[in-house]
Short mmCIF file of C-alpha atoms in Angstrom, two decimals:
data_model
loop_
_atom_site.label_atom_id
_atom_site.label_comp_id
_atom_site.label_asym_id
_atom_site.label_seq_id
_atom_site.Cartn_x
_atom_site.Cartn_y
_atom_site.Cartn_z
CA MET A 279 -10.62 9.65 62.52
CA LYS A 280 -6.92 10.22 62.56
CA GLU A 281 -5.72 12.13 65.56
CA CYS A 282 -2.11 13.16 65.49
CA ASP A 283 -0.72 12.05 62.16
CA VAL A 284 -2.53 14.64 60.08
CA PRO A 285 -0.14 15.83 57.39
CA GLU A 286 0.30 19.59 57.31
CA LEU A 287 -1.19 21.18 54.22
CA VAL A 288 1.50 23.03 52.31
CA ASP A 289 0.76 26.76 52.06
CA HIS A 290 -1.34 27.63 49.01
CA LEU A 291 -1.64 23.93 48.15
CA PHE A 292 -5.29 24.19 47.13
CA ARG A 293 -4.69 27.27 45.02
CA ARG A 294 -1.83 25.58 43.20
CA GLU A 295 -3.60 22.27 42.77
CA ALA A 296 -6.75 23.99 41.50
CA GLY A 297 -4.70 25.56 38.70
CA ARG A 298 -2.94 22.31 37.88
CA ILE A 299 -6.05 20.15 37.87
CA VAL A 300 -8.11 22.60 35.82
CA ALA A 301 -5.30 22.64 33.25
CA THR A 302 -5.02 18.88 33.05
CA LEU A 303 -8.77 18.34 32.84
CA THR A 304 -9.06 21.02 30.18
CA ARG A 305 -6.55 19.15 28.05
CA ILE A 306 -8.57 15.96 28.43
CA VAL A 307 -12.12 17.26 28.02
CA GLY A 308 -11.25 20.02 25.57
CA VAL A 309 -11.32 23.76 25.90
CA LYS A 310 -15.03 23.79 24.98
CA ASN A 311 -15.61 22.10 28.34
CA LEU A 312 -13.48 24.57 30.29
CA ALA A 313 -16.43 25.49 32.48
CA LEU A 314 -16.96 21.84 33.36
CA ALA A 315 -13.30 21.50 34.33
CA GLU A 316 -13.55 24.53 36.59
CA ASP A 317 -16.81 23.33 38.16
CA VAL A 318 -15.59 19.86 39.02
CA VAL A 319 -12.40 21.20 40.55
CA GLN A 320 -14.43 23.50 42.80
CA GLU A 321 -16.61 20.50 43.69
CA ALA A 322 -13.55 18.43 44.55
CA LEU A 323 -12.25 21.17 46.85
CA LEU A 324 -15.64 21.46 48.55
CA ARG A 325 -15.75 17.67 48.91
CA ALA A 326 -12.45 17.91 50.77
CA LEU A 327 -14.03 20.51 53.00
CA GLU A 328 -16.94 18.14 53.70
CA LEU A 329 -14.86 15.12 54.55
CA TRP A 330 -11.43 16.07 55.78
CA PRO A 331 -12.54 17.79 58.99
CA PHE A 332 -13.97 14.45 60.08
CA GLU A 333 -11.86 11.90 58.24
CA GLY A 334 -8.54 13.70 58.44
CA VAL A 335 -6.34 14.84 55.58
CA PRO A 336 -5.52 12.01 53.14
CA ASP A 337 -1.90 10.94 52.73
CA ASN A 338 -1.64 12.43 49.27
CA PRO A 339 -3.98 15.42 49.08
CA PRO A 340 -3.25 16.33 45.42
CA ALA A 341 -3.92 12.78 44.24
CA TRP A 342 -7.15 12.70 46.25
CA LEU A 343 -8.32 15.99 44.73
CA ILE A 344 -7.57 15.07 41.14
CA GLN A 345 -9.28 11.68 41.55
CA VAL A 346 -12.45 13.28 42.90
CA ALA A 347 -12.41 15.94 40.18
CA LYS A 348 -11.93 13.31 37.48
CA ASN A 349 -14.81 11.20 38.81
CA ARG A 350 -17.08 14.23 38.90
CA ALA A 351 -16.09 15.09 35.33
CA LEU A 352 -16.91 11.56 34.21
CA ASP A 353 -20.27 11.71 35.99
CA ARG A 354 -21.12 14.94 34.25
CA LEU A 355 -20.08 13.66 30.85
CA ARG A 356 -22.10 10.45 31.34
CA ARG A 357 -25.15 12.64 31.76
CA GLU A 358 -24.64 13.94 28.21
CA THR A 359 -27.92 13.26 26.44
CA SER A 360 -26.85 11.87 23.11
CA LEU A 361 -25.07 8.55 22.92
CA ALA A 362 -22.62 9.80 20.34
CA GLY A 363 -21.86 12.84 22.47
CA LYS A 364 -21.43 10.58 25.47
CA LEU A 365 -18.99 8.24 23.76
CA ASN A 366 -17.01 11.13 22.36
CA ALA A 367 -16.82 12.87 25.67
CA MET A 368 -15.67 9.75 27.52
CA LYS A 369 -13.02 8.74 25.02
CA PRO A 370 -10.26 11.03 26.25
CA PHE A 371 -10.39 9.53 29.72
CA ALA A 372 -10.16 6.01 28.30
CA THR A 373 -6.80 6.75 26.71
CA GLU A 374 -5.52 8.57 29.78
CA GLN A 375 -3.07 6.57 31.84
CA ALA A 376 -4.12 5.86 35.40
CA PRO A 377 -3.78 7.39 37.88
CA LEU A 378 -4.36 10.78 36.39
CA GLN A 379 -1.50 13.18 36.94
CA PRO A 380 -1.11 16.82 36.17
CA PHE A 381 1.76 17.83 33.94
CA ASP A 382 3.72 21.03 33.73
CA ASP A 383 2.89 20.93 30.00
CA ASP A 384 -0.76 21.43 30.79
CA GLU A 385 -0.07 24.37 33.06
CA VAL A 386 2.11 26.09 30.49
CA ALA A 387 -0.49 25.49 27.78
CA MET A 388 -3.06 27.03 30.12
CA LEU A 389 -0.87 30.12 30.56
CA PHE A 390 -0.70 30.51 26.79
CA LEU A 391 -4.47 30.24 26.53
CA CYS A 392 -5.04 32.77 29.34
CA ALA A 393 -2.59 35.26 27.82
CA HIS A 394 -3.88 34.79 24.27
CA PRO A 395 -3.38 38.02 22.27
CA ALA A 396 -7.01 37.84 21.06
CA LEU A 397 -8.12 38.65 24.63
CA THR A 398 -7.99 42.12 26.17
CA PRO A 399 -4.98 42.77 28.43
CA GLU A 400 -7.28 43.04 31.49
CA ALA A 401 -8.91 39.72 30.64
CA ARG A 402 -5.48 38.07 30.27
CA LEU A 403 -4.53 39.10 33.80
CA ALA A 404 -7.79 38.00 35.38
CA LEU A 405 -7.82 34.67 33.53
CA THR A 406 -4.21 33.90 34.36
CA LEU A 407 -4.85 34.44 38.05
CA LYS A 408 -8.13 32.50 37.99
CA LEU A 409 -7.29 29.53 35.79
CA GLY A 410 -3.50 29.44 36.08
CA GLY A 411 -3.15 30.57 39.67
CA GLY A 412 -6.32 29.24 41.30
CA PHE A 413 -7.25 32.66 42.69
CA GLY A 414 -10.87 33.42 43.56
CA VAL A 415 -12.83 36.32 42.08
CA ARG A 416 -12.67 38.25 45.37
CA GLU A 417 -8.91 37.76 45.58
CA ILE A 418 -8.39 38.99 42.02
CA ALA A 419 -10.62 42.00 42.67
CA ARG A 420 -8.60 42.86 45.75
CA ALA A 421 -5.32 42.54 43.87
CA PHE A 422 -6.40 45.03 41.22
CA LEU A 423 -8.56 47.26 43.42
CA ALA A 424 -11.56 46.42 41.26
CA GLU A 425 -15.15 45.54 42.06
CA GLU A 426 -15.85 41.83 42.37
CA SER A 427 -18.71 42.12 39.88
CA THR A 428 -16.36 43.75 37.35
CA ILE A 429 -13.88 40.90 37.63
CA ALA A 430 -16.63 38.28 37.50
CA GLN A 431 -18.04 39.84 34.32
CA ARG A 432 -14.61 40.15 32.79
CA LEU A 433 -14.00 36.44 33.38
CA VAL A 434 -17.38 35.43 31.95
CA ARG A 435 -16.78 37.50 28.82
CA ALA A 436 -13.26 36.19 28.34
CA LYS A 437 -14.38 32.59 28.68
CA ARG A 438 -17.19 33.20 26.22
CA GLN A 439 -14.65 34.65 23.80
CA ILE A 440 -12.42 31.59 24.25
CA ARG A 441 -15.39 29.38 23.40
CA GLU A 442 -16.71 31.40 20.49
CA GLU A 443 -13.38 32.05 18.86
CA GLU A 444 -12.31 28.48 19.60
CA LEU A 445 -8.99 29.54 21.06
CA LYS A 446 -6.69 26.55 21.36
CA PHE A 447 -5.36 24.85 24.46
CA GLU A 448 -1.93 23.96 23.15
CA MET A 449 1.64 25.10 22.90
CA PRO A 450 1.98 27.63 20.07
CA GLY A 451 3.96 26.63 16.99
CA ASP A 452 7.51 27.87 16.42
CA SER A 453 6.53 30.82 14.23
CA GLU A 454 4.04 32.14 16.77
CA LEU A 455 6.06 31.31 19.85
CA PRO A 456 8.05 34.54 20.38
CA GLU A 457 4.99 36.78 20.26
CA ARG A 458 2.83 34.43 22.31
CA LEU A 459 5.58 33.94 24.91
CA GLU A 460 6.01 37.69 25.27
CA SER A 461 2.29 37.94 25.96
CA VAL A 462 2.57 35.36 28.75
CA LEU A 463 5.66 37.02 30.22
CA SER A 464 4.11 40.47 30.22
CA VAL A 465 1.07 39.14 32.13
CA LEU A 466 3.38 37.61 34.74
CA TYR A 467 5.36 40.88 34.88
CA LEU A 468 2.18 42.85 35.59
CA ILE A 469 1.07 40.40 38.28
CA PHE A 470 4.46 40.59 39.98
CA ASN A 471 4.59 44.40 39.81
CA GLU A 472 1.10 44.70 41.18
CA GLY A 473 2.04 42.43 44.07
CA TYR A 474 5.35 44.18 44.67
CA GLY A 475 3.85 47.67 44.78
CA ALA A 476 0.97 46.61 47.02
CA LEU A 477 3.21 44.49 49.27
CA ARG A 478 1.17 41.46 48.28
CA GLU A 479 3.73 38.70 48.52
CA ASP A 480 1.23 36.04 47.52
CA LEU A 481 0.80 37.66 44.10
CA CYS A 482 4.57 37.89 43.64
CA GLU A 483 5.07 34.28 44.72
CA GLU A 484 2.40 33.16 42.27
CA ALA A 485 4.09 35.11 39.47
CA ILE A 486 7.39 33.46 40.46
CA ARG A 487 5.81 30.01 40.46
CA MET A 488 4.41 30.54 36.99
CA ALA A 489 7.65 32.09 35.72
CA ARG A 490 9.51 29.01 36.98
CA LEU A 491 7.16 26.78 35.00
CA VAL A 492 7.73 28.79 31.84
CA ALA A 493 11.48 29.18 32.28
CA GLY A 494 11.83 25.49 33.03
CA HIS A 495 9.67 24.15 30.21
CA GLU A 496 11.66 22.88 27.23
CA ALA A 497 9.61 24.80 24.65
CA THR A 498 9.73 28.09 26.52
CA SER A 499 13.09 27.88 28.26
CA LEU A 500 14.29 30.98 26.42
CA PRO A 501 16.47 33.93 27.45
CA SER A 502 13.55 36.33 27.94
CA ALA A 503 11.82 33.87 30.30
CA HIS A 504 15.07 33.29 32.20
CA ALA A 505 15.60 37.04 32.55
CA LEU A 506 12.07 37.58 33.83
CA LEU A 507 12.42 34.83 36.44
CA SER A 508 15.79 36.30 37.45
CA LEU A 509 14.20 39.73 37.90
CA PHE A 510 11.40 38.30 40.07
CA LEU A 511 13.81 36.33 42.25
CA LEU A 512 16.16 39.27 42.77
CA GLN A 513 13.34 41.69 43.58
CA SER A 514 11.63 39.26 45.93
CA SER A 515 14.88 38.66 47.83
CA ARG A 516 14.22 41.99 49.59
CA PHE A 517 10.72 41.21 50.88
CA ALA A 518 11.79 40.65 54.47
CA ALA A 519 13.78 43.91 54.52
CA ARG A 520 11.23 46.24 52.97
CA LEU A 521 9.40 47.14 56.16
CA ASP A 522 10.75 48.27 59.52
CA PRO A 523 9.43 46.70 62.74
CA THR A 524 6.56 49.21 62.84
CA GLY A 525 5.47 48.23 59.35
CA ALA A 526 6.77 51.38 57.67
CA LEU A 527 8.29 51.23 54.21
CA LEU A 528 12.11 51.28 54.04
CA LEU A 529 13.97 52.59 51.00
CA LEU A 530 16.60 50.42 49.37
CA GLY A 531 19.43 52.45 50.96
CA ASP A 532 17.95 52.14 54.45
CA GLN A 533 17.30 48.40 54.37
CA ASP A 534 19.14 45.91 56.58
CA ARG A 535 20.90 43.94 53.86
CA THR A 536 21.48 40.97 56.14
CA LYS A 537 17.73 40.39 55.81
CA TRP A 538 17.97 39.96 52.06
CA ASP A 539 17.31 36.39 51.01
CA ARG A 540 20.71 35.07 49.87
CA THR A 541 19.24 31.91 48.36
CA ARG A 542 16.92 33.95 46.19
CA ILE A 543 19.73 36.27 45.14
CA HIS A 544 21.95 33.35 44.23
CA GLU A 545 19.15 31.75 42.26
CA GLY A 546 18.33 35.04 40.54
CA LEU A 547 21.96 35.54 39.52
CA THR A 548 22.12 32.00 38.15
CA TRP A 549 19.07 32.61 35.96
CA LEU A 550 20.54 35.95 34.89
CA ASP A 551 23.66 34.09 33.72
CA ARG A 552 21.51 31.64 31.79
CA SER A 553 19.54 34.49 30.23
CA ALA A 554 22.74 35.80 28.64
CA ALA A 555 22.98 32.67 26.47
CA GLY A 556 21.34 34.22 23.42
CA ASP A 557 22.00 37.45 21.52
CA ALA A 558 18.71 39.04 22.48
CA ILE A 559 18.59 41.68 25.18
CA THR A 560 15.07 42.28 26.41
CA PRO A 561 13.90 44.88 28.92
CA TYR A 562 13.67 41.99 31.40
CA HIS A 563 17.42 41.41 31.01
CA LEU A 564 18.17 45.02 31.85
CA GLU A 565 15.75 45.25 34.75
CA ALA A 566 17.18 42.01 36.14
CA GLY A 567 20.68 43.41 35.62
CA ILE A 568 19.80 46.53 37.61
CA ALA A 569 18.24 44.44 40.37
CA ALA A 570 21.38 42.29 40.40
CA ALA A 571 23.63 45.35 40.76
CA HIS A 572 21.73 46.26 43.94
CA ALA A 573 21.59 42.68 45.19
CA ILE A 574 25.36 42.13 45.05
CA ALA A 575 26.31 45.45 46.67
CA PRO A 576 27.18 44.82 50.35
CA ASP A 577 26.12 48.38 51.24
CA PRO A 578 24.57 51.37 49.43
CA SER A 579 27.87 53.20 48.94
CA SER A 580 29.52 50.29 47.11
CA THR A 581 26.70 50.03 44.56
CA ASP A 582 27.96 50.31 40.98
CA TRP A 583 25.79 53.31 40.06
CA VAL A 584 27.67 54.02 36.81
CA HIS A 585 26.82 50.54 35.57
CA ILE A 586 23.22 50.99 36.70
CA ILE A 587 22.91 54.28 34.77
CA ARG A 588 24.26 52.55 31.66
CA MET A 589 21.65 49.83 31.97
CA TYR A 590 18.91 52.43 32.42
CA ASP A 591 20.13 54.08 29.21
CA GLN A 592 19.83 50.78 27.33
CA LEU A 593 16.46 50.11 28.91
CA TYR A 594 15.23 53.54 27.85
CA GLU A 595 16.25 52.79 24.28
CA LEU A 596 14.16 49.61 24.28
CA LYS A 597 11.26 51.00 26.28
CA PRO A 598 11.27 54.80 26.25
CA SER A 599 9.11 55.67 29.23
CA PRO A 600 9.20 58.63 31.61
CA VAL A 601 9.26 56.25 34.58
CA ILE A 602 12.52 54.72 33.35
CA ALA A 603 13.95 58.21 32.83
CA LEU A 604 12.93 59.03 36.39
CA ASN A 605 14.66 55.94 37.76
CA ARG A 606 17.76 56.82 35.79
CA ALA A 607 17.74 60.30 37.30
CA VAL A 608 17.62 58.85 40.80
CA ALA A 609 20.71 56.80 39.96
CA VAL A 610 22.39 59.95 38.57
CA ALA A 611 21.99 61.57 41.99
CA ARG A 612 24.36 58.95 43.45
CA VAL A 613 27.03 59.72 40.84
CA ASP A 614 26.70 63.43 40.00
CA GLY A 615 24.83 64.61 43.05
CA PRO A 616 21.22 65.59 43.85
CA ARG A 617 21.26 68.83 41.86
CA ALA A 618 22.14 67.05 38.60
CA ALA A 619 19.35 64.56 39.27
CA ILE A 620 16.81 67.29 39.96
CA GLU A 621 17.71 68.97 36.67
CA GLU A 622 17.12 65.68 34.87
CA ILE A 623 13.78 65.16 36.55
CA GLU A 624 12.67 68.70 35.83
CA ARG A 625 13.27 68.11 32.14
CA ILE A 626 10.75 65.25 32.14
CA ALA A 627 8.48 66.29 35.02
CA SER A 628 5.85 67.89 32.81
CA GLN A 629 4.93 64.51 31.31
CA PRO A 630 1.37 63.79 32.41
CA SER A 631 2.19 60.25 33.52
CA LEU A 632 4.85 61.59 35.89
CA GLN A 633 2.68 64.40 37.25
CA ARG A 634 0.29 61.76 38.57
CA TYR A 635 3.07 59.40 39.72
CA TYR A 636 3.76 59.75 43.45
CA LEU A 637 7.33 58.49 43.13
CA ALA A 638 8.23 61.34 40.76
CA HIS A 639 7.32 63.88 43.45
CA ALA A 640 8.67 61.77 46.30
CA ALA A 641 12.03 61.46 44.53
CA GLN A 642 12.26 65.22 44.06
CA GLY A 643 11.28 65.75 47.68
CA ALA A 644 14.08 63.46 48.84
CA LEU A 645 16.63 65.12 46.54
CA TRP A 646 15.71 68.66 47.71
CA ARG A 647 15.99 67.45 51.27
CA GLU A 648 19.51 66.23 50.58
CA LEU A 649 20.26 69.80 49.48
CA ALA A 650 18.65 71.08 52.71
CA GLU A 651 15.98 72.92 50.69
CA GLU A 652 13.21 72.10 53.16
CA ASP A 653 10.46 74.23 51.58
CA LYS A 654 10.89 72.63 48.19
CA ALA A 655 11.19 69.17 49.75
CA ARG A 656 7.90 69.54 51.64
CA GLU A 657 6.15 70.95 48.60
CA HIS A 658 7.06 67.84 46.61
CA PHE A 659 6.07 65.41 49.36
CA ARG A 660 2.71 67.20 49.51
CA LEU A 661 2.31 66.83 45.73
CA ALA A 662 3.18 63.15 46.07
CA LEU A 663 0.42 62.71 48.64
CA GLN A 664 -2.10 64.03 46.10
CA CYS A 665 -1.29 61.12 43.77
CA SER A 666 -2.75 57.68 44.18
CA CYS A 667 -0.64 55.27 46.21
CA SER A 668 -1.02 52.42 48.65
CA GLU A 669 -1.71 52.90 52.35
CA VAL A 670 1.83 52.03 53.40
CA GLU A 671 3.22 54.39 50.76
CA ARG A 672 0.95 57.17 52.01
CA GLN A 673 2.22 56.65 55.54
CA PHE A 674 5.76 56.78 54.23
CA LEU A 675 5.10 60.15 52.57
CA GLU A 676 3.40 61.57 55.66
CA GLN A 677 6.39 60.49 57.68
CA ARG A 678 8.65 62.46 55.28
CA LEU A 679 6.53 65.56 55.84
CA LEU A 680 6.97 65.30 59.60
CA LEU A 681 10.77 65.03 59.44
CA MET B 251 -15.67 15.21 83.17
CA GLN B 252 -18.74 15.17 80.93
CA ARG B 253 -19.03 14.30 77.27
CA TYR B 254 -20.67 16.73 74.88
CA LEU B 255 -22.17 16.17 71.46
CA LEU B 256 -21.87 18.90 68.85
CA ILE B 257 -24.11 18.88 65.81
CA LEU B 258 -22.70 20.99 63.02
CA ARG B 259 -24.93 22.36 60.29
CA SER B 260 -24.08 24.62 57.43
CA GLU B 261 -25.76 25.31 54.15
CA GLY B 262 -23.94 24.77 50.91
CA LYS B 263 -24.84 27.97 49.12
CA GLN B 264 -22.38 30.05 51.14
CA PHE B 265 -19.58 27.78 50.03
CA ALA B 266 -19.98 28.17 46.27
CA GLU B 267 -18.04 31.44 46.27
CA LEU B 268 -15.13 30.25 48.36
CA SER B 269 -11.75 30.33 46.65
CA PRO B 270 -9.30 27.43 46.93
CA GLU B 271 -7.31 29.52 49.42
CA ASP B 272 -10.44 30.14 51.53
CA ILE B 273 -11.26 26.43 51.56
CA GLN B 274 -7.75 25.47 52.58
CA GLY B 275 -7.88 28.13 55.31
CA ILE B 276 -11.00 26.56 56.83
CA LEU B 277 -9.46 23.09 56.69
CA VAL B 278 -6.27 24.26 58.34
CA ARG B 279 -8.25 25.94 61.12
CA PHE B 280 -10.27 22.75 61.56
CA ASN B 281 -7.10 20.71 61.98
CA LYS B 282 -5.70 23.17 64.49
CA TRP B 283 -8.95 23.14 66.43
CA ARG B 284 -9.02 19.36 66.57
CA GLU B 285 -5.36 19.12 67.46
CA ALA B 286 -5.87 21.58 70.31
CA LEU B 287 -8.79 19.49 71.61
CA THR B 288 -6.66 16.36 71.48
CA ALA B 289 -3.73 18.10 73.15
CA GLY B 290 -6.04 19.38 75.88
CA GLY B 291 -7.18 15.84 76.67
CA HIS B 292 -10.73 16.38 75.36
CA LYS B 293 -10.70 13.19 73.27
CA PRO B 294 -12.53 14.52 70.21
CA GLU B 295 -14.20 12.23 67.71
CA GLY B 296 -16.48 13.02 64.86
CA GLN B 297 -18.20 11.82 61.73
CA LYS B 298 -19.55 13.45 58.65
CA LEU B 299 -23.30 12.95 58.20
CA ARG B 300 -24.52 12.45 54.64
CA ASP B 301 -26.35 15.46 53.32
CA ARG B 302 -29.63 15.54 51.41
CA SER B 303 -30.69 12.54 53.45
CA GLY B 304 -32.09 11.54 56.81
CA ARG B 305 -35.35 10.00 57.94
CA VAL B 306 -37.73 11.09 60.64
CA MET B 307 -39.98 8.42 62.12
CA ARG B 308 -43.16 9.17 64.03
CA GLN B 309 -45.78 6.90 65.44
CA SER B 310 -49.19 8.40 65.79
CA GLU B 311 -52.41 6.54 66.57
CA GLY B 312 -50.64 3.27 66.05
CA LYS B 313 -49.44 4.21 62.56
CA LEU B 314 -45.79 4.60 61.70
CA VAL B 315 -44.93 7.60 59.53
CA VAL B 316 -41.49 7.87 58.00
CA THR B 317 -40.59 11.12 56.30
CA ASP B 318 -37.47 12.31 54.56
CA GLY B 319 -35.52 14.87 56.39
CA PRO B 320 -34.90 16.80 58.39
CA TYR B 321 -32.52 18.30 55.86
CA ALA B 322 -33.51 16.73 52.59
CA GLU B 323 -33.39 19.91 50.55
CA THR B 324 -30.15 21.59 51.43
CA ARG B 325 -26.68 20.45 50.76
CA GLU B 326 -24.65 20.63 53.91
CA ILE B 327 -20.96 21.19 53.80
CA ILE B 328 -19.27 20.38 57.07
CA GLY B 329 -22.45 18.73 58.30
CA GLY B 330 -21.65 16.21 60.95
CA TYR B 331 -21.16 15.61 64.61
CA PHE B 332 -18.32 15.93 67.04
CA ALA B 333 -18.08 14.71 70.59
CA TYR B 334 -15.57 15.75 73.19
CA ASP B 335 -14.98 15.84 76.93
CA ALA B 336 -15.43 19.05 78.91
CA ASP B 337 -15.97 20.01 82.54
CA SER B 338 -19.18 21.90 81.94
CA TYR B 339 -21.41 23.44 79.31
CA GLU B 340 -19.45 26.61 79.84
CA GLN B 341 -16.23 24.92 78.84
CA ALA B 342 -17.92 22.98 76.04
CA VAL B 343 -19.14 26.27 74.53
CA GLU B 344 -15.74 27.86 75.01
CA LEU B 345 -14.06 25.00 73.15
CA ALA B 346 -16.60 25.13 70.33
CA LYS B 347 -15.82 28.80 69.70
CA GLY B 348 -12.70 27.74 67.84
CA CYS B 349 -14.64 25.58 65.40
CA PRO B 350 -14.23 27.14 61.95
CA VAL B 351 -17.70 26.07 60.83
CA LEU B 352 -19.28 28.74 63.05
CA PRO B 353 -19.42 31.54 60.45
CA PHE B 354 -21.34 29.21 58.16
CA GLY B 355 -23.96 27.70 60.40
CA PRO B 356 -25.13 26.95 63.93
CA ILE B 357 -23.60 24.43 66.30
CA GLU B 358 -25.93 22.60 68.64
CA ILE B 359 -24.32 21.31 71.85
CA ARG B 360 -25.86 18.63 74.04
CA GLU B 361 -24.42 17.04 77.11
CA ILE B 362 -24.42 13.26 76.96
CA GLU B 363 -25.98 12.00 80.16
CA ARG B 364 -24.54 8.93 81.81
CA MET B 365 -25.76 6.81 84.67
#
């Protein structure tokens, strides 16, 4: 037993390796054997749990895991009953170079499979986290505030659909690529947003990891993917500044900007530059542009709000949604004052999606407070509290009511 | 200073649902536990014991009986033994509290008696 020279396990190593190994094995054994690939990876991880506490962590944990998973897969395939089936099943491993290594190609192909347009949007999310991200059923359920049994069923159904409809594990052809890529990107966008709203950094980091794969892969290194990665990096640069020492939520204007992650911002701006290479402007470009405008402002008062409003206008044209109109109105407050912003919000406030959206009421509460209209401010914070929001958001709103 | 033997047992069925992150978490806690024992001068050592195996031998009325077991049926994950130095049973138990296998199965502690 090794004593002191145990290598540290990199954070989330198992989660990441699970996704990589499942993808590589799926390529080799075929998508019809997806369940086998998943099973043997779980077995390899459990084997590590059996041995490593006693034997110590091997020098190269990923190589150890993929070797064990591959051996288990071969064992299973050898147990195939028919000789023809056996020979067929073994063949792919025979042509595989040794030692087996996961490739980014496999992971990107897996993301395309998980986000296949034939699947329901909910199934795409769950599959991407499970197969692409190595998340467990309980972890996915927690991320989407769903019952574990619901997620488990959703995964079973989606995998059955993959099998029955013989969905392919491969990079889509050129003609399909734009639509299929958008499907992948929108899944990643939803995962990131879910994580960002719920202060679940692990979800955001996973979305960033997957976005890096897509943005860096030669077939999918396209402006929309670059813009999405830029958006994620810029947004995530503020993680360390979002909460005060007591754990309470801090608004953008109240954050200590020295806590913003400069490396992330720099990286995000670089990807934003790259995303401008083509003619296409996607909503991701504009959202990243808005995030960049905040990221480069040394303090709230030097933020280029006029530019931000212009980008919201463009964004609204591409994606007319009341939430975007609301965000635009908040930016208007910084240029034309709170009253102008309130008028804008009141024009859209009757939209059902905004009536249930806590930020719509919270924004109005904050704007009325700026105008020293305390009764109206409190009324809106109370309305906000009646909408669904996270625990930390609820505390934030209650704090506003006490002020 | 006495030496204590820990026998770790845990049944496999609880492990099927663990996510990769859960599994890594247990391994990391195991490493920390072992490192802390080493740092504290408790000289830990341990081995995994093969699961679904074992033999029990008994001699009765001059006849030797060998049976499979004692754990032939269940798959054990983190089934094995550890040994470390401690001043007393009290300290041995205290040190074992940090062992991450505890939520999954019992730990039996025996003091190794020396002449």
